[in-house]
Structure formats: structure tokens, C-alpha cells
Short mmCIF file of C-alpha atoms in Angstrom, two decimals:
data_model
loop_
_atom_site.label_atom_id
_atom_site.label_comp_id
_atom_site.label_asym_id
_atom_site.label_seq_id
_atom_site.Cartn_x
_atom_site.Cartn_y
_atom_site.Cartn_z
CA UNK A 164 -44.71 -54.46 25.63
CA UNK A 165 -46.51 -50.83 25.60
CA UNK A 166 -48.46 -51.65 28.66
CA UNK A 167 -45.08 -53.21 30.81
CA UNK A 168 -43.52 -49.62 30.05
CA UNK A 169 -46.42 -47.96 31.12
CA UNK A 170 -47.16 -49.93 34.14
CA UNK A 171 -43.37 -49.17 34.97
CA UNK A 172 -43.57 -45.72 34.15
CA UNK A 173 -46.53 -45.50 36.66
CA UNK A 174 -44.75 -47.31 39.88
CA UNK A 175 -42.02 -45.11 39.26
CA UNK A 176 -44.07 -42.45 39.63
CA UNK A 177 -45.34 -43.62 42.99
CA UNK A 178 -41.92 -44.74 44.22
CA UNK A 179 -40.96 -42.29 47.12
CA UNK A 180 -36.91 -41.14 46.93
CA UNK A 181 -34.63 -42.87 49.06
CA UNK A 182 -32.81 -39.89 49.75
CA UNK A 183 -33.76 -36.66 51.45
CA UNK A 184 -32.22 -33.08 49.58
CA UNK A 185 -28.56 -33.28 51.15
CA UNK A 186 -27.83 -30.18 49.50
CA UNK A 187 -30.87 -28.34 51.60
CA UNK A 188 -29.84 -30.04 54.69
CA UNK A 189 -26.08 -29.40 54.38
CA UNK A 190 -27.03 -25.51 53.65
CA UNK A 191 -29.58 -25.29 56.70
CA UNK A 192 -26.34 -26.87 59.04
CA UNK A 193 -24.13 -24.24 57.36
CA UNK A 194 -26.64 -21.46 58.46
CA UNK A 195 -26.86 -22.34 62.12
CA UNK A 196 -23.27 -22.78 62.22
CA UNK A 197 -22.71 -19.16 61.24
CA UNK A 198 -25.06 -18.41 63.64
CA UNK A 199 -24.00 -20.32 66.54
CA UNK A 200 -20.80 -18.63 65.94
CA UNK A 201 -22.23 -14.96 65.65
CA UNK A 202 -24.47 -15.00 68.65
CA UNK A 203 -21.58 -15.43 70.58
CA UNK A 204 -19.78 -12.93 69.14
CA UNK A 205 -22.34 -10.43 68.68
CA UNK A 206 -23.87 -11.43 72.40
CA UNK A 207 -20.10 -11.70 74.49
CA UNK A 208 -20.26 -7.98 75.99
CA UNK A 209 -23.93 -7.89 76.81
CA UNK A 210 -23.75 -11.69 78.14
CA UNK A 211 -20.74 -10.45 80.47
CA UNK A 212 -22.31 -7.17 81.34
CA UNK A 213 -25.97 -9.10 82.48
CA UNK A 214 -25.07 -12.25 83.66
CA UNK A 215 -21.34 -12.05 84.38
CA UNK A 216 -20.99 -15.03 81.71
CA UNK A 217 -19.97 -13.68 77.80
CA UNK A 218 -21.29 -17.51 77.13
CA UNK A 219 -24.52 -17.51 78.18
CA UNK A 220 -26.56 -16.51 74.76
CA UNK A 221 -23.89 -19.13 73.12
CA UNK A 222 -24.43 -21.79 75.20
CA UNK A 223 -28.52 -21.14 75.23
CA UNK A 224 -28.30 -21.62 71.23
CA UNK A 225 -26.72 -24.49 71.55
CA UNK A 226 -29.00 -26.25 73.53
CA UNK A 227 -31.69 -25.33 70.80
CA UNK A 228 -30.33 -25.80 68.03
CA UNK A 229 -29.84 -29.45 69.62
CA UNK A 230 -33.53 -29.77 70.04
CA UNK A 231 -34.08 -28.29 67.00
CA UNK A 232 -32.55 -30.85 65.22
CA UNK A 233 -33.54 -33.94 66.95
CA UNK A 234 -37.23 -32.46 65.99
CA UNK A 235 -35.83 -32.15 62.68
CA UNK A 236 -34.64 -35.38 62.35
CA UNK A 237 -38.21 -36.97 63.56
CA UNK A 238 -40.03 -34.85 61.40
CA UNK A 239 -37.82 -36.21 58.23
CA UNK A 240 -39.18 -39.45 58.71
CA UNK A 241 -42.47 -38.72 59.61
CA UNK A 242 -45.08 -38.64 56.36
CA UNK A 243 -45.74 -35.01 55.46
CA UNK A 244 -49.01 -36.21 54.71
CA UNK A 245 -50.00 -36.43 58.31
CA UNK A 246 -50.20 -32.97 58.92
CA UNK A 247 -53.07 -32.96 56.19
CA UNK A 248 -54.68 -35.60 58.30
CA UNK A 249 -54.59 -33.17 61.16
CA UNK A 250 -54.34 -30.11 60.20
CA UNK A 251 -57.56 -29.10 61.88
CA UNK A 252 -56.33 -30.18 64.93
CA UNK A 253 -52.74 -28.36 64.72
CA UNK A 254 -54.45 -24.99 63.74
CA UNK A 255 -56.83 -25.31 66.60
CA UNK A 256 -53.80 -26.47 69.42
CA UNK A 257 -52.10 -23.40 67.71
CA UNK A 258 -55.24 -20.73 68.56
CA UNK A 259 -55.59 -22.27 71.79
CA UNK A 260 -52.05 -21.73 72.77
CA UNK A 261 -52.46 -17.98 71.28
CA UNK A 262 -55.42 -18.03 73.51
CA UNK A 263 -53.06 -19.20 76.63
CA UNK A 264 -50.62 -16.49 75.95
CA UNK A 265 -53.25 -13.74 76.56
CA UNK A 266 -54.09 -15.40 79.77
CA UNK A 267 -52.43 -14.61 83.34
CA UNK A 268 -50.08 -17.91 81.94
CA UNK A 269 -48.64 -15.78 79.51
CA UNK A 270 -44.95 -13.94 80.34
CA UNK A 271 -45.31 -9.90 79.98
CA UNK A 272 -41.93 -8.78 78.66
CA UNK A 273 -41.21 -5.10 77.63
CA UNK A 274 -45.28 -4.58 77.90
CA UNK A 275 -46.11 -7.35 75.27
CA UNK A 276 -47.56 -11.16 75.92
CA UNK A 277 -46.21 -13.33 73.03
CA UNK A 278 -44.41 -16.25 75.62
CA UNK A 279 -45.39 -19.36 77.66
CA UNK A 280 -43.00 -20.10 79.92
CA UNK A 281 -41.99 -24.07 79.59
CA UNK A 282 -39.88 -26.30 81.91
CA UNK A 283 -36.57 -25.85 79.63
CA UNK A 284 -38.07 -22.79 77.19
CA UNK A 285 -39.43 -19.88 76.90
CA UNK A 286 -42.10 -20.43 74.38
CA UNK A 287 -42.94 -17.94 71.45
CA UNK A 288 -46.17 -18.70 70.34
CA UNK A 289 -46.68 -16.85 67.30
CA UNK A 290 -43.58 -19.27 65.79
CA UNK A 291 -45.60 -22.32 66.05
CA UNK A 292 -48.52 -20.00 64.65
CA UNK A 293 -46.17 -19.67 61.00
CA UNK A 294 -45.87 -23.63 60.69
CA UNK A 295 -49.67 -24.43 61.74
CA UNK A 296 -50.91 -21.29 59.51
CA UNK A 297 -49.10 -23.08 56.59
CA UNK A 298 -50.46 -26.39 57.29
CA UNK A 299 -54.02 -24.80 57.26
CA UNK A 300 -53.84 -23.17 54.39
CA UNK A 301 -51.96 -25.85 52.38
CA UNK A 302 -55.14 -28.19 53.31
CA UNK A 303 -57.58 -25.93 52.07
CA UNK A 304 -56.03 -25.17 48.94
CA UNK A 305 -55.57 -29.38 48.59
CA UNK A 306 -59.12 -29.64 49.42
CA UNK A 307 -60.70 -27.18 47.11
CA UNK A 308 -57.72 -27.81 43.94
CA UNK A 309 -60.19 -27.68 41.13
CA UNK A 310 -62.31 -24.66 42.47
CA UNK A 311 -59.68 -22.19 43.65
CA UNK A 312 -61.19 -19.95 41.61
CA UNK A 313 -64.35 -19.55 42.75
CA UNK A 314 -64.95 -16.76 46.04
CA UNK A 315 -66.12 -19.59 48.48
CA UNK A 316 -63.02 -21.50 48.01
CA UNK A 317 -60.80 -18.15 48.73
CA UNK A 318 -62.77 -16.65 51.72
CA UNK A 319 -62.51 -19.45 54.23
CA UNK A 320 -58.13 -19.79 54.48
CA UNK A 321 -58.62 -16.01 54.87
CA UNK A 322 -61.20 -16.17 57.83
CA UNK A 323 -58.77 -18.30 59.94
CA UNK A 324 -55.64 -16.57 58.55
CA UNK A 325 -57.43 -13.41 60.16
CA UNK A 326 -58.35 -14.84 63.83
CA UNK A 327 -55.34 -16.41 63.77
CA UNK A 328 -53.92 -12.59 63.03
CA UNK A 329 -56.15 -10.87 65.44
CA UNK A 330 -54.85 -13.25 68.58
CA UNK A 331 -51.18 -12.35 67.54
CA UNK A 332 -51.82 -8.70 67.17
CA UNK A 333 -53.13 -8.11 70.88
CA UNK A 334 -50.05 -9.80 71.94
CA UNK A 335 -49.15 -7.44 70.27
CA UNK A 336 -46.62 -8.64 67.39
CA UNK A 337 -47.15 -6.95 64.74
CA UNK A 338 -44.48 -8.24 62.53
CA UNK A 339 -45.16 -11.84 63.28
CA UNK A 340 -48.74 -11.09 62.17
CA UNK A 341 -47.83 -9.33 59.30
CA UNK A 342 -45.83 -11.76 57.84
CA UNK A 343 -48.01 -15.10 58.40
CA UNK A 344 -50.73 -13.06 56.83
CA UNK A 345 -48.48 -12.13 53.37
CA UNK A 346 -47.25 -15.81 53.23
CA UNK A 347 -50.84 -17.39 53.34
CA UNK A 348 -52.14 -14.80 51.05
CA UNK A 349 -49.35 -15.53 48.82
CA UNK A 350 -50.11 -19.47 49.18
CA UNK A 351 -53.91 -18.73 48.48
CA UNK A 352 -52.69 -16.75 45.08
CA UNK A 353 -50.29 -19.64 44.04
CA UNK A 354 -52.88 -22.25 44.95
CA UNK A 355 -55.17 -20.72 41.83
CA UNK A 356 -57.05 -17.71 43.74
CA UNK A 357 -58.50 -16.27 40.51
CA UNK A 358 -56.60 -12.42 39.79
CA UNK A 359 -60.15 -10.34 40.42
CA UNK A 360 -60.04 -11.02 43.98
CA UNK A 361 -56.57 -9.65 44.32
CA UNK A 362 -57.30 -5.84 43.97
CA UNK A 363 -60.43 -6.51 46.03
CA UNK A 364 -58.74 -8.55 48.40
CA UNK A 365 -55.74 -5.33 48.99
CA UNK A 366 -58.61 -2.70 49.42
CA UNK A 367 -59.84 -4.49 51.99
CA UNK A 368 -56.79 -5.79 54.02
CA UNK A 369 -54.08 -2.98 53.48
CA UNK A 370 -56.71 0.10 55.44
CA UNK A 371 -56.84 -2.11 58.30
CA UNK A 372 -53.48 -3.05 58.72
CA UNK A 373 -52.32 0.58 57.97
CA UNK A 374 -54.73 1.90 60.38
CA UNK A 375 -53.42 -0.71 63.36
CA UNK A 376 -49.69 0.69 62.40
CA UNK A 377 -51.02 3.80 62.78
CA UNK A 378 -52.43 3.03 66.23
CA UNK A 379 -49.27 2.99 68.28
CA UNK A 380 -47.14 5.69 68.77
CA UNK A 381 -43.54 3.86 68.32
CA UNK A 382 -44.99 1.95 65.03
CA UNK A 383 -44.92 5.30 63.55
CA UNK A 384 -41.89 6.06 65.24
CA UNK A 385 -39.99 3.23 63.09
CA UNK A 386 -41.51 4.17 59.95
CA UNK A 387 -40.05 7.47 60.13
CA UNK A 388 -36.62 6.40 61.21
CA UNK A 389 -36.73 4.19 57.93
CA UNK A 390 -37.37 7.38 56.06
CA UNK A 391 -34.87 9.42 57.60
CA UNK A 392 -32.63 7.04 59.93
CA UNK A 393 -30.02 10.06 61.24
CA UNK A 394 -32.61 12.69 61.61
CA UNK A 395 -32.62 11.95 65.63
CA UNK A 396 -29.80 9.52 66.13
CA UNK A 397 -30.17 10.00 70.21
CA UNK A 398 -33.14 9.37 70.30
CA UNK A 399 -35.92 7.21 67.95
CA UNK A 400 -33.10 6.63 64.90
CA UNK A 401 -30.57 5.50 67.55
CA UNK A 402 -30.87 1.58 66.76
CA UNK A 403 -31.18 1.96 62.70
CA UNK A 404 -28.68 4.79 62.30
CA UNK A 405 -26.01 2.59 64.25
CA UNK A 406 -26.86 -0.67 62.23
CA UNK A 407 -26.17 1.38 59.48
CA UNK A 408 -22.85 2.90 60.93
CA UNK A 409 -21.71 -0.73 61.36
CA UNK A 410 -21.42 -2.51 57.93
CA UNK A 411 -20.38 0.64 57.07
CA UNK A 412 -17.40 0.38 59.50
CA UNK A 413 -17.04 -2.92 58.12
CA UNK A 414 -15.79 -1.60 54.64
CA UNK A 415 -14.67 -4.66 52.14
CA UNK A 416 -13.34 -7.41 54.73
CA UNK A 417 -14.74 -6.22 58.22
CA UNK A 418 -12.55 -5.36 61.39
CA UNK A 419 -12.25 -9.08 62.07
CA UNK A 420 -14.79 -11.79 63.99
CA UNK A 421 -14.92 -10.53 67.49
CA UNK A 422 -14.32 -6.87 66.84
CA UNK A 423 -17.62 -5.19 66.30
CA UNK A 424 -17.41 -2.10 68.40
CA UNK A 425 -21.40 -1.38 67.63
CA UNK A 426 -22.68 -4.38 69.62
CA UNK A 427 -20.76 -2.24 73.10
CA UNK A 428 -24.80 -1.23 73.66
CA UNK A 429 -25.11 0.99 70.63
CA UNK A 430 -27.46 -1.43 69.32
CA UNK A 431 -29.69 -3.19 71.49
CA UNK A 432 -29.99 -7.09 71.72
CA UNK A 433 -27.37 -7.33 68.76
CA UNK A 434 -27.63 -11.34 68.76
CA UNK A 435 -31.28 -10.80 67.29
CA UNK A 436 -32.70 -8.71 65.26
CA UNK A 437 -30.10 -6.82 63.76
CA UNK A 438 -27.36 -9.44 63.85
CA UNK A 439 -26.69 -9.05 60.29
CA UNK A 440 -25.60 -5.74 61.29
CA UNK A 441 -22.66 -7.42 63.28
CA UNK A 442 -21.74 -9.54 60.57
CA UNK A 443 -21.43 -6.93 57.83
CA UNK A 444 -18.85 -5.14 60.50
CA UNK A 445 -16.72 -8.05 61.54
CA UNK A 446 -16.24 -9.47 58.45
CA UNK A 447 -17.35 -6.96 55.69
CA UNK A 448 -19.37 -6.08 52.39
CA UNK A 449 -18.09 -9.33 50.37
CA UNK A 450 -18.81 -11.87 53.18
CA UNK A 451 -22.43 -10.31 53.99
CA UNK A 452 -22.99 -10.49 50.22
CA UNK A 453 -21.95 -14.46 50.33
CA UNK A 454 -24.45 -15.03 52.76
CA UNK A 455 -27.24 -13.25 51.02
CA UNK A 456 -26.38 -16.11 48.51
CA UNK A 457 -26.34 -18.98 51.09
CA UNK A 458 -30.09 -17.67 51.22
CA UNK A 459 -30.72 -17.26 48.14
CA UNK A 460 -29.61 -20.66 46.85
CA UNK A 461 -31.23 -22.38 49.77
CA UNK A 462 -34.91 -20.46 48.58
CA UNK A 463 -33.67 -21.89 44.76
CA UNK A 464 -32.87 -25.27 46.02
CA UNK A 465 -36.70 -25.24 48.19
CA UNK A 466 -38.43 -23.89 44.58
CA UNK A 467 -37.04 -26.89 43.19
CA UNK A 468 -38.29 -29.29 45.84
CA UNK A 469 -41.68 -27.27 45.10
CA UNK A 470 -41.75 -27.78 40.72
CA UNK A 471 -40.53 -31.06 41.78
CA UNK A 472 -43.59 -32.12 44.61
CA UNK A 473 -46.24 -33.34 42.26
CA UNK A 474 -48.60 -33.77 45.74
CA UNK A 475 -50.49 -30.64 46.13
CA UNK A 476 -50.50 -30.77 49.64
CA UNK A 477 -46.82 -31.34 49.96
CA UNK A 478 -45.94 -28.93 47.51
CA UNK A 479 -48.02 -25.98 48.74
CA UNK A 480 -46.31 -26.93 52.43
CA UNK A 481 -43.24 -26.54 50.27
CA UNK A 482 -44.26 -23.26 48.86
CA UNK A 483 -45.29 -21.98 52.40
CA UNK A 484 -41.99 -22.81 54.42
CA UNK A 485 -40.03 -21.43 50.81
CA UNK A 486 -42.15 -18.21 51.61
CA UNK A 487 -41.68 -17.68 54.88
CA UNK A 488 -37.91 -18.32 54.73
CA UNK A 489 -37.37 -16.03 52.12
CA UNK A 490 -39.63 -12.98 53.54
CA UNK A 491 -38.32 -13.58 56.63
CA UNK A 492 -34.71 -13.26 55.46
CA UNK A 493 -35.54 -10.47 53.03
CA UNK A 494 -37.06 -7.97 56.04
CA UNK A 495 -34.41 -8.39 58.81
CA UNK A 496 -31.83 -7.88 56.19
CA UNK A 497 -33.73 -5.41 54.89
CA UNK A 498 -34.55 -3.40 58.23
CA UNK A 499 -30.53 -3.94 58.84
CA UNK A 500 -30.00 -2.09 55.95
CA UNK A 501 -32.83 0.68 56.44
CA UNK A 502 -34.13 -0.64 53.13
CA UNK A 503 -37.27 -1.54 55.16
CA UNK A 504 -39.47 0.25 58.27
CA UNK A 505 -38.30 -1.94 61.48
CA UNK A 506 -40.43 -4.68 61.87
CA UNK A 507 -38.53 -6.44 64.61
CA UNK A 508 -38.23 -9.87 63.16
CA UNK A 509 -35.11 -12.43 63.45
CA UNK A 510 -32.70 -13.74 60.71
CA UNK A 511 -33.89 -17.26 59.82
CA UNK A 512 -31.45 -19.77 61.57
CA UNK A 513 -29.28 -17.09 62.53
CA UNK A 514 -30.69 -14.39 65.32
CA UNK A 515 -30.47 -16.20 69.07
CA UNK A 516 -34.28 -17.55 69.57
CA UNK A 517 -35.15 -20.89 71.06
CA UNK A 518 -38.45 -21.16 69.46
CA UNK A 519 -37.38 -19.22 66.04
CA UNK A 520 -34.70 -22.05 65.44
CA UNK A 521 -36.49 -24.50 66.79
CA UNK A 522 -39.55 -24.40 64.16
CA UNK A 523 -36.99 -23.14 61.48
CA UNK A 524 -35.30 -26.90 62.20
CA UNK A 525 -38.58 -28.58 62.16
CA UNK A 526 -39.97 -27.38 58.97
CA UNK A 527 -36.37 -28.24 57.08
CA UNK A 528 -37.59 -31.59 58.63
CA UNK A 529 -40.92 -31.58 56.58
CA UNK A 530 -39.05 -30.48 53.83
CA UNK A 531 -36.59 -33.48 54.00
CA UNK A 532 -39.56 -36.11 53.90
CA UNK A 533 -41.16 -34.10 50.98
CA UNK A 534 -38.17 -34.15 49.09
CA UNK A 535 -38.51 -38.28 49.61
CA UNK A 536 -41.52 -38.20 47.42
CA UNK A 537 -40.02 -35.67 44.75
CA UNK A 538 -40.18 -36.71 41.50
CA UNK A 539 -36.20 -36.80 40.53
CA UNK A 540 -34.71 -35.94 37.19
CA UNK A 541 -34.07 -39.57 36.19
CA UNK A 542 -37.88 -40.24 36.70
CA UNK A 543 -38.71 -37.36 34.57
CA UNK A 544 -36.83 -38.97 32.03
CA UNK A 545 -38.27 -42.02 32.36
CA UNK A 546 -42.16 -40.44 31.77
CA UNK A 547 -40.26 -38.65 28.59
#
């Protein structure tokens, strides 16, 4: 009788979930509602004023948040354990594309190289670079499991974290490289990275990267606006000082959806980077606040999917897409909000960005067929 339980307990165990995480799904569809609906608001008067069409950003969005979730959709059903299979192979398309945009193929906008133009987008490259830089570093954590702890194990994700970096940071993107470096790092720690290589592993990352922020004249720039953002309001504090003005305008319940007077060119490209800016004016401290909690239960809901991924593979894919949600979210809200030097990054799901939504969409995909395999709370009563 013992060995029928166990034997039960066992394909249980093995069983993949029927169902995907509706509750991450409906919250992802939620977000890119809100933003659907902001970009055109926040987008109308510089839409009209370029392109003689207030539409134009709205109707852009649409189309890829359509893609976007077709992708999604495929990569629900597709085995997250395929991207272990290739995950070489995706890291390597990924450099090679990096590679491309440095080429005379790339498109040179504002003095930096970070697009490929396609047929029906305008490709970011460093987006992709966040999904395949998770994938890498997910497989190599998998693959050395039981010896995470040891140097050899540690310095290899790191090496093609850092070429991976160094191709974005010509581009240059600085922000984008930034951040794929602190969610790998983080992986590499939660993956069992052994706590004397951390203060090692700072000393000889943070010089570097302080010294390349150093380089450029308007990196500097920004990092003194975040320390004093109305000490030159015409001039380098223009864009920060005027985010701030706005959710201050926006008192308790906002001047109403539509009525941001900030996005009439006192902040630039409003739909993107400091869209959360728009929303705290139109509609206030309490309804910026609720969204803050959209993302925060969404990040709760994706730890859960990760205590619940028994895989490590699938649940350090988990932990990387959970990370660079939720850093993501936290530094545009938190350069919004002068809480934070500008980095120039978008609002997960929310800023206008064909690629940005696009790979947003398709990683809530892999995290859809993870949550297949999850072990649910009935089978964890079951084991009991």
C-alpha cells in the first residue's frame, strides 16, 4: 500500500499543470491596457505636432502589442526547456545581432546605434539582449547546480555577461547595459555564488562602470540633476524638474485623463520614459500609488511561480524575467520621481516601444509554460 502512495506521490510530482497562472496573465493584459491608453494620451500633442496625426504613437502600440501577444501566446506552449537546449545558440544570435547594430546596418538616432531597421520594426537590440542574457545565465547556473560555489563556476556567466555588456555600451546604452549586468549578477548570487566573491566581485565591477559614467559629459549631467533637479531648470534639470512639477500638479485625483499640460513639450518624448510622469498628473497620487501595486503584486505573483518551479532551469528563468521586471519598473519610476539619476529606461508594458513590449509579452509567455510545470498547492499537500 506504502509503495502505491509513493509511486502516486511521485507521478504527481512529474505531472505538468493544466493551467497556465491566469492571475499573471490577466495582470500583464491589465498593464498594456493602461498603457495603450496612456501613450495616446501622453503622445496626442506631439503625434499632431510631427506627423499631423494625434494617433500615430496609439495606433503603432497597437500593432505591437498584437505581435507581442501572438509571440506570447506561442511561447506559452512552447517547453521552457528548449531554451536550455539552445541557449548557446540564442546568446550567440543575440551578440551577433549586437555585432550588426555597430555595423553600417545599424540606424544612428540622436548619435547612438542601438536599432536594426526591420520590414514592419524598428529593432532594439539590446531588448532581445535582456531575454538571451537570462537564458545564458539560467543554463550555467543549471549546469554547474552543485558547484556554484566554487570561483570557476562564477567566472564564466560573468565573462559573457561582460562582452555581452561591452557590445551594448558602444552603442552606447548605458542603462540597458547596466541593468542586464545587475540582473545576471543577481541570478549568479541566487543560483549559490558563495558570499566571498561578492565584495570582490563589487571592487572590481563598480570602478569600471563608474569610470564609463564618468566618461561622457551628459552622464554626469543627469547625475547632478538627480541631486539637485531645479538648480538649472532651462537648461540640464529641464526634463526631471518638469516630471516632478507634474504629479505634483496632479495633487490627490489628477486634472483628469487627457489633461496633462506637461506633455505640451515640457517633457520630451512623454509616451516613454517618463510616462509615469503623465499618469501621476492626469489622474493623481492615489491612482499612481495603485499601479505601483499592480507591479508589485505581479513581481509577488512571479516569486511564487519561482518557490513554486522545482526545475532549476525554469525557475532561475523565472527569477531572471521577476528581476528584470521589477528593476526595470523600480528605475523609471524612480527617475520619474528624481529618486534615481536618469537612466533613460521605459516602464515595463507601459512606455510606447515596439521591441520593449514585444519581449516584455514574450517572456510572460515563458512564464505561462513554466507555471504549467509548477508544483501547485494541492500537490504539496499530497507529498505532506
Amino acid at each position: 500500500m506504502q509503495s502505491v502512495v509513493k509511486n502516486d506521490i511521485k507521478k504527481t510530482q512529474r505531472e505538468p499543470a493544466k493551467r497556465i497562472d491566469y492571475i499573471i496573465l490577466s495582470t500583464v493584459i491589465l498593464l498594456v491596457i493602461i498603457g495603450v491608453l496612456m501613450i495616446f494620451s501622453a503622445s496626442s500633442v506631439q503625434a499632431s505636432y510631427e506627423y499631423n496625426d494625434s494617433t500615430k504613437f496609439l495606433r503603432s502600440q497597437l500593432q505591437f502589442a498584437a505581435i507581442g501577444f501572438v509571440l506570447m501566446y506561442i511561447a506559452s506552449k512552447v517547453n521552457y526547456k528548449i531554451y536550455k537546449k539552445y541557449a548557446f545558440i540564442i546568446y550567440v544570435f543575440n551578440i551577433f545581432l549586437l555585432a550588426l547594430t555597430l555595423s553600417p546596418l545599424g540606424v544612428n538616432v540622436g548619435g547612438a546605434k542601438r536599432w536594426l531597421n526591420l520590414i514592419f520594426l524598428r529593432f532594439q537590440t539590446s531588448e532581445f539582449s535582456k531575454f538571451a542574457c537570462i537564458v545564458m545565465t539560467a543554463y550555467f547556473i543549471d549546469l554547474n547546480k552543485y558547484t556554484m560555489h566554487k570561483l570557476k563556476s562564477v567566472i564564466i556567466p560573468i565573462g559573457f555577461l561582460i562582452l555581452n555588456c561591452a557590445l551594448i555600451y558602444v552603442q552606447p546604452s548605458f542603462s540597458a547595459m547596466s541593468i542586464i549586468l545587475m540582473v545576471g549578477l543577481i541570478m549568479i548570487f541566487i543560483g549559490g555564488m558563495s558570499v566571498k566573491f561578492i565584495i570582490p566581485a563589487l571592487f572590481s565591477i563598480l570602478p569600471p562602470i563608474s569610470l564609463l559614467m564618468m566618461k561622457k559629459q551628459y552622464r554626469m549631467a543627469r547625475l547632478m540633476s538627480f541631486l539637485d533637479p531645479f538648480k538649472d531648470t532651462a537648461g540640464r534639470d529641464w526634463q526631471i524638474s518638469n516630471s516632478i512639477y507634474a504629479m505634483a500638479s496632479g495633487g490627490l485625483f489628477g486634472v483628469g485623463f487627457g489633461k496633462s499640460t506637461q506633455k505640451y513639450f515640457y517633457i520630451s518624448q512623454p509616451q516613454n520614459d517618463f510616462i509615469f510622469a503623465v499618469i501621476a498628473e492626469e489622474f493623481g497620487f492615489l491612482m499612481s500609488v495603485a499601479l505601483i501595486f499592480i507591479y508589485v503584486f505581479l513581481i509577488f505573483r512571479i516569486f511564487r511561480l519561482f518557490v513554486d518551479t522545482k526545475d532549476t532551469f525554469g525557475k532561475m528563468l523565472v527569477c531572471g524575467i521577476g528581476l528584470q521586471l521589477g528593476l526595470q519598473t523600480v528605475m523609471n519610476i524612480g527617475v520619474a520621481t528624481s529618486t534615481l539619476p536618469n537612466t533613460g529606461i521605459g516602464l515595463p508594458f507601459i512606455s510606447y516601444g515596439g521591441t520593449s513590449i514585444i519581449i516584455f509579452l514574450s517572456m510572460t509567455g515563458v512564464l505561462l509554460n513554466i507555471s504549467r510545470y509548477r508544483v501547485s498547492k494541492r500537490k504539496k499537500e499530497v507529498v505532506k
